PDB file of C-alpha atoms in Angstrom:
ATOM      1  CA  UNK A   1      72.724 145.989 117.049  1.00  0.00           C
ATOM      2  CA  UNK A   2      69.694 146.433 119.975  1.00  0.00           C
ATOM      3  CA  UNK A   3      66.722 146.441 119.525  1.00  0.00           C
ATOM      4  CA  UNK A   4      65.436 150.700 118.909  1.00  0.00           C
ATOM      5  CA  UNK A   5      64.124 153.204 121.218  1.00  0.00           C
ATOM      6  CA  UNK A   6      61.861 155.739 121.270  1.00  0.00           C
ATOM      7  CA  UNK A   7      63.833 158.469 123.345  1.00  0.00           C
ATOM      8  CA  UNK A   8      66.802 159.108 124.702  1.00  0.00           C
ATOM      9  CA  UNK A   9      68.535 157.422 127.375  1.00  0.00           C
ATOM     10  CA  UNK A  10      70.021 159.044 130.384  1.00  0.00           C
ATOM     11  CA  UNK A  11      73.566 159.067 129.221  1.00  0.00           C
ATOM     12  CA  UNK A  12      72.134 160.445 125.941  1.00  0.00           C
ATOM     13  CA  UNK A  13      71.063 163.397 127.650  1.00  0.00           C
ATOM     14  CA  UNK A  14      73.661 164.042 129.188  1.00  0.00           C
ATOM     15  CA  UNK A  15      76.397 163.509 126.153  1.00  0.00           C
ATOM     16  CA  UNK A  16      74.105 165.997 124.084  1.00  0.00           C
ATOM     17  CA  UNK A  17      74.128 168.098 126.794  1.00  0.00           C
ATOM     18  CA  UNK A  18      77.450 170.626 125.621  1.00  0.00           C
ATOM     19  CA  UNK A  19      78.837 170.984 122.614  1.00  0.00           C
ATOM     20  CA  UNK A  20      79.161 167.847 120.642  1.00  0.00           C
ATOM     21  CA  UNK A  21      80.503 166.352 117.884  1.00  0.00           C
ATOM     22  CA  UNK A  22      78.070 164.582 115.663  1.00  0.00           C
ATOM     23  CA  UNK A  23      77.325 164.133 112.155  1.00  0.00           C
ATOM     24  CA  UNK A  24      74.225 165.137 110.497  1.00  0.00           C
ATOM     25  CA  UNK A  25      72.631 162.682 108.204  1.00  0.00           C
ATOM     26  CA  UNK A  26      69.791 164.031 105.612  1.00  0.00           C
ATOM     27  CA  UNK A  27      68.761 163.414 102.162  1.00  0.00           C
ATOM     28  CA  UNK A  28      70.713 165.707  99.911  1.00  0.00           C
ATOM     29  CA  UNK A  29      67.763 168.391  97.908  1.00  0.00           C
ATOM     30  CA  UNK A  30      69.504 168.564  94.538  1.00  0.00           C
ATOM     31  CA  UNK A  31      70.809 164.971  93.913  1.00  0.00           C
ATOM     32  CA  UNK A  32      68.104 162.901  96.344  1.00  0.00           C
ATOM     33  CA  UNK A  33      70.701 160.857  97.871  1.00  0.00           C
ATOM     34  CA  UNK A  34      72.363 160.634 101.191  1.00  0.00           C
ATOM     35  CA  UNK A  35      74.700 163.332 102.641  1.00  0.00           C
ATOM     36  CA  UNK A  36      76.312 163.499 106.256  1.00  0.00           C
ATOM     37  CA  UNK A  37      77.820 166.044 106.991  1.00  0.00           C
ATOM     38  CA  UNK A  38      79.632 167.470 110.913  1.00  0.00           C
ATOM     39  CA  UNK A  39      77.826 169.899 113.238  1.00  0.00           C
ATOM     40  CA  UNK A  40      78.448 171.017 116.879  1.00  0.00           C
ATOM     41  CA  UNK A  41      76.048 173.296 117.770  1.00  0.00           C
ATOM     42  CA  UNK A  42      73.186 170.577 118.671  1.00  0.00           C
ATOM     43  CA  UNK A  43      71.924 169.233 122.259  1.00  0.00           C
ATOM     44  CA  UNK A  44      68.888 167.383 124.328  1.00  0.00           C
ATOM     45  CA  UNK A  45      65.598 169.278 124.605  1.00  0.00           C
ATOM     46  CA  UNK A  46      64.507 167.079 126.316  1.00  0.00           C
ATOM     47  CA  UNK A  47      64.304 162.487 125.261  1.00  0.00           C
ATOM     48  CA  UNK A  48      62.116 163.419 122.555  1.00  0.00           C
ATOM     49  CA  UNK A  49      63.927 166.221 121.171  1.00  0.00           C
ATOM     50  CA  UNK A  50      66.921 167.494 119.938  1.00  0.00           C
ATOM     51  CA  UNK A  51      67.211 170.753 118.765  1.00  0.00           C
ATOM     52  CA  UNK A  52      70.133 172.317 116.237  1.00  0.00           C
ATOM     53  CA  UNK A  53      71.680 175.484 114.216  1.00  0.00           C
ATOM     54  CA  UNK A  54      72.717 175.707 110.728  1.00  0.00           C
ATOM     55  CA  UNK A  55      73.959 178.883 109.223  1.00  0.00           C
ATOM     56  CA  UNK A  56      72.207 179.768 106.235  1.00  0.00           C
ATOM     57  CA  UNK A  57      74.828 178.939 103.666  1.00  0.00           C
ATOM     58  CA  UNK A  58      75.175 175.655 104.238  1.00  0.00           C
ATOM     59  CA  UNK A  59      73.137 173.578 102.086  1.00  0.00           C
ATOM     60  CA  UNK A  60      71.576 171.487 105.233  1.00  0.00           C
ATOM     61  CA  UNK A  61      68.986 173.984 106.271  1.00  0.00           C
ATOM     62  CA  UNK A  62      67.375 173.125 102.527  1.00  0.00           C
ATOM     63  CA  UNK A  63      68.252 169.584 102.868  1.00  0.00           C
ATOM     64  CA  UNK A  64      66.067 169.695 106.027  1.00  0.00           C
ATOM     65  CA  UNK A  65      63.188 172.048 105.401  1.00  0.00           C
ATOM     66  CA  UNK A  66      63.211 169.742 101.850  1.00  0.00           C
ATOM     67  CA  UNK A  67      62.930 166.261 103.510  1.00  0.00           C
ATOM     68  CA  UNK A  68      62.899 166.237 107.214  1.00  0.00           C
ATOM     69  CA  UNK A  69      64.195 162.638 107.619  1.00  0.00           C
ATOM     70  CA  UNK A  70      67.280 162.648 109.672  1.00  0.00           C
ATOM     71  CA  UNK A  71      69.690 160.841 111.478  1.00  0.00           C
ATOM     72  CA  UNK A  72      71.900 162.036 113.808  1.00  0.00           C
ATOM     73  CA  UNK A  73      74.791 159.968 114.787  1.00  0.00           C
ATOM     74  CA  UNK A  74      76.645 160.100 118.320  1.00  0.00           C
ATOM     75  CA  UNK A  75      79.231 158.839 119.564  1.00  0.00           C
ATOM     76  CA  UNK A  76      80.441 157.531 123.002  1.00  0.00           C
ATOM     77  CA  UNK A  77      79.726 155.577 125.800  1.00  0.00           C
ATOM     78  CA  UNK A  78      82.043 152.720 124.023  1.00  0.00           C
ATOM     79  CA  UNK A  79      79.342 153.023 121.528  1.00  0.00           C
ATOM     80  CA  UNK A  80      77.705 154.304 118.465  1.00  0.00           C
ATOM     81  CA  UNK A  81      74.289 155.660 118.212  1.00  0.00           C
ATOM     82  CA  UNK A  82      71.858 156.709 115.470  1.00  0.00           C
ATOM     83  CA  UNK A  83      68.668 158.852 116.499  1.00  0.00           C
ATOM     84  CA  UNK A  84      66.475 158.684 113.702  1.00  0.00           C
ATOM     85  CA  UNK A  85      63.834 161.544 113.777  1.00  0.00           C
ATOM     86  CA  UNK A  86      62.055 164.557 111.571  1.00  0.00           C
ATOM     87  CA  UNK A  87      63.052 167.140 111.818  1.00  0.00           C
ATOM     88  CA  UNK A  88      60.771 170.741 111.954  1.00  0.00           C
ATOM     89  CA  UNK A  89      62.016 174.167 111.908  1.00  0.00           C
ATOM     90  CA  UNK A  90      61.597 175.772 115.550  1.00  0.00           C
ATOM     91  CA  UNK A  91      63.106 179.870 114.415  1.00  0.00           C
ATOM     92  CA  UNK A  92      63.972 180.803 110.738  1.00  0.00           C
ATOM     93  CA  UNK A  93      66.123 183.182 111.166  1.00  0.00           C
ATOM     94  CA  UNK A  94      67.760 182.120 114.792  1.00  0.00           C
ATOM     95  CA  UNK A  95      67.384 185.293 116.725  1.00  0.00           C
ATOM     96  CA  UNK A  96      70.615 187.168 118.331  1.00  0.00           C
ATOM     97  CA  UNK A  97      73.368 185.560 116.124  1.00  0.00           C
ATOM     98  CA  UNK A  98      75.646 187.860 114.103  1.00  0.00           C
ATOM     99  CA  UNK A  99      74.733 185.830 110.410  1.00  0.00           C
ATOM    100  CA  UNK A 100      71.691 184.205 110.070  1.00  0.00           C
ATOM    101  CA  UNK A 101      70.854 181.118 111.308  1.00  0.00           C
ATOM    102  CA  UNK A 102      68.134 178.359 111.083  1.00  0.00           C
ATOM    103  CA  UNK A 103      66.986 176.615 114.121  1.00  0.00           C
ATOM    104  CA  UNK A 104      65.592 173.061 113.972  1.00  0.00           C
ATOM    105  CA  UNK A 105      64.374 170.717 116.506  1.00  0.00           C
ATOM    106  CA  UNK A 106      64.771 166.689 115.898  1.00  0.00           C
ATOM    107  CA  UNK A 107      61.703 164.776 117.042  1.00  0.00           C
ATOM    108  CA  UNK A 108      63.362 161.608 117.582  1.00  0.00           C
ATOM    109  CA  UNK A 109      61.982 158.481 116.661  1.00  0.00           C
ATOM    110  CA  UNK A 110      64.454 155.877 117.184  1.00  0.00           C
ATOM    111  CA  UNK A 111      67.516 155.277 118.986  1.00  0.00           C
ATOM    112  CA  UNK A 112      69.701 152.559 118.666  1.00  0.00           C
ATOM    113  CA  UNK A 113      73.400 150.925 118.975  1.00  0.00           C
ATOM    114  CA  UNK A 114      74.610 151.167 116.025  1.00  0.00           C
ATOM    115  CA  UNK A 115      77.778 149.327 115.915  1.00  0.00           C
ATOM    116  CA  UNK A 116      78.022 145.579 114.952  1.00  0.00           C
ATOM    117  CA  UNK A 117      77.450 142.764 117.515  1.00  0.00           C
ATOM    118  CA  UNK A 118      80.764 142.247 119.931  1.00  0.00           C
ATOM    119  CA  UNK A 119      82.548 145.135 119.661  1.00  0.00           C
ATOM    120  CA  UNK A 120      83.538 148.369 121.499  1.00  0.00           C
ATOM    121  CA  UNK A 121      83.976 151.848 120.375  1.00  0.00           C
ATOM    122  CA  UNK A 122      87.202 152.478 121.959  1.00  0.00           C
ATOM    123  CA  UNK A 123      87.393 155.860 121.688  1.00  0.00           C
ATOM    124  CA  UNK A 124      85.138 158.562 120.785  1.00  0.00           C
ATOM    125  CA  UNK A 125      86.495 161.577 117.708  1.00  0.00           C
ATOM    126  CA  UNK A 126      87.585 164.113 119.375  1.00  0.00           C
ATOM    127  CA  UNK A 127      88.476 167.702 116.971  1.00  0.00           C
ATOM    128  CA  UNK A 128      90.195 171.032 118.166  1.00  0.00           C
ATOM    129  CA  UNK A 129      89.083 174.097 116.567  1.00  0.00           C
ATOM    130  CA  UNK A 130      91.810 175.813 114.393  1.00  0.00           C
ATOM    131  CA  UNK A 131      90.845 179.452 114.099  1.00  0.00           C
ATOM    132  CA  UNK A 132      90.662 182.396 117.441  1.00  0.00           C
ATOM    133  CA  UNK A 133      89.430 180.246 119.937  1.00  0.00           C
ATOM    134  CA  UNK A 134      88.249 183.123 121.915  1.00  0.00           C
ATOM    135  CA  UNK A 135      86.193 183.870 118.786  1.00  0.00           C
ATOM    136  CA  UNK A 136      85.085 180.425 119.168  1.00  0.00           C
ATOM    137  CA  UNK A 137      83.893 180.681 122.188  1.00  0.00           C
ATOM    138  CA  UNK A 138      81.911 184.174 121.964  1.00  0.00           C
ATOM    139  CA  UNK A 139      80.055 182.725 118.954  1.00  0.00           C
ATOM    140  CA  UNK A 140      79.393 179.263 120.561  1.00  0.00           C
ATOM    141  CA  UNK A 141      78.127 180.665 123.471  1.00  0.00           C
ATOM    142  CA  UNK A 142      75.791 182.972 121.469  1.00  0.00           C
ATOM    143  CA  UNK A 143      74.122 180.361 119.427  1.00  0.00           C
ATOM    144  CA  UNK A 144      73.786 177.997 122.598  1.00  0.00           C
ATOM    145  CA  UNK A 145      72.021 180.926 123.905  1.00  0.00           C
ATOM    146  CA  UNK A 146      69.163 181.790 121.096  1.00  0.00           C
ATOM    147  CA  UNK A 147      69.014 178.129 120.978  1.00  0.00           C
ATOM    148  CA  UNK A 148      67.998 177.610 124.205  1.00  0.00           C
ATOM    149  CA  UNK A 149      66.100 180.445 124.017  1.00  0.00           C
ATOM    150  CA  UNK A 150      63.933 179.887 120.541  1.00  0.00           C
TER     151      UNK A 150
END
């Protein structure tokens, strides 16, 4: 593992511009234990800020409001990055989306390579949307436009 930094690298900034598969690690508001969820409505605003949107039906919204400590795990560039920080509500509800969502900003406090010494990631995880592709594209577009306006 490398020494942590306090901002995103240029490579991570680029990785976090289009829709990206990441793990959002939060503290569960009910159990108090750690929990991980895959999200893709996330992007890098600048080297110090990540912005994400979460459907209000998800327990992640309450988790983040109760305990703002998070880690975002990003796969890419032959490494796995753990980005630690604090979440705060940016806009709730998020405007101009078809259902209630909450927009959060994560203030980056630490970025580190989470792989153990002597290995590289052979391939990044990939996913396939298994529902109406046009509907997914439309919704993703609406959410990202609304997040950028927030």
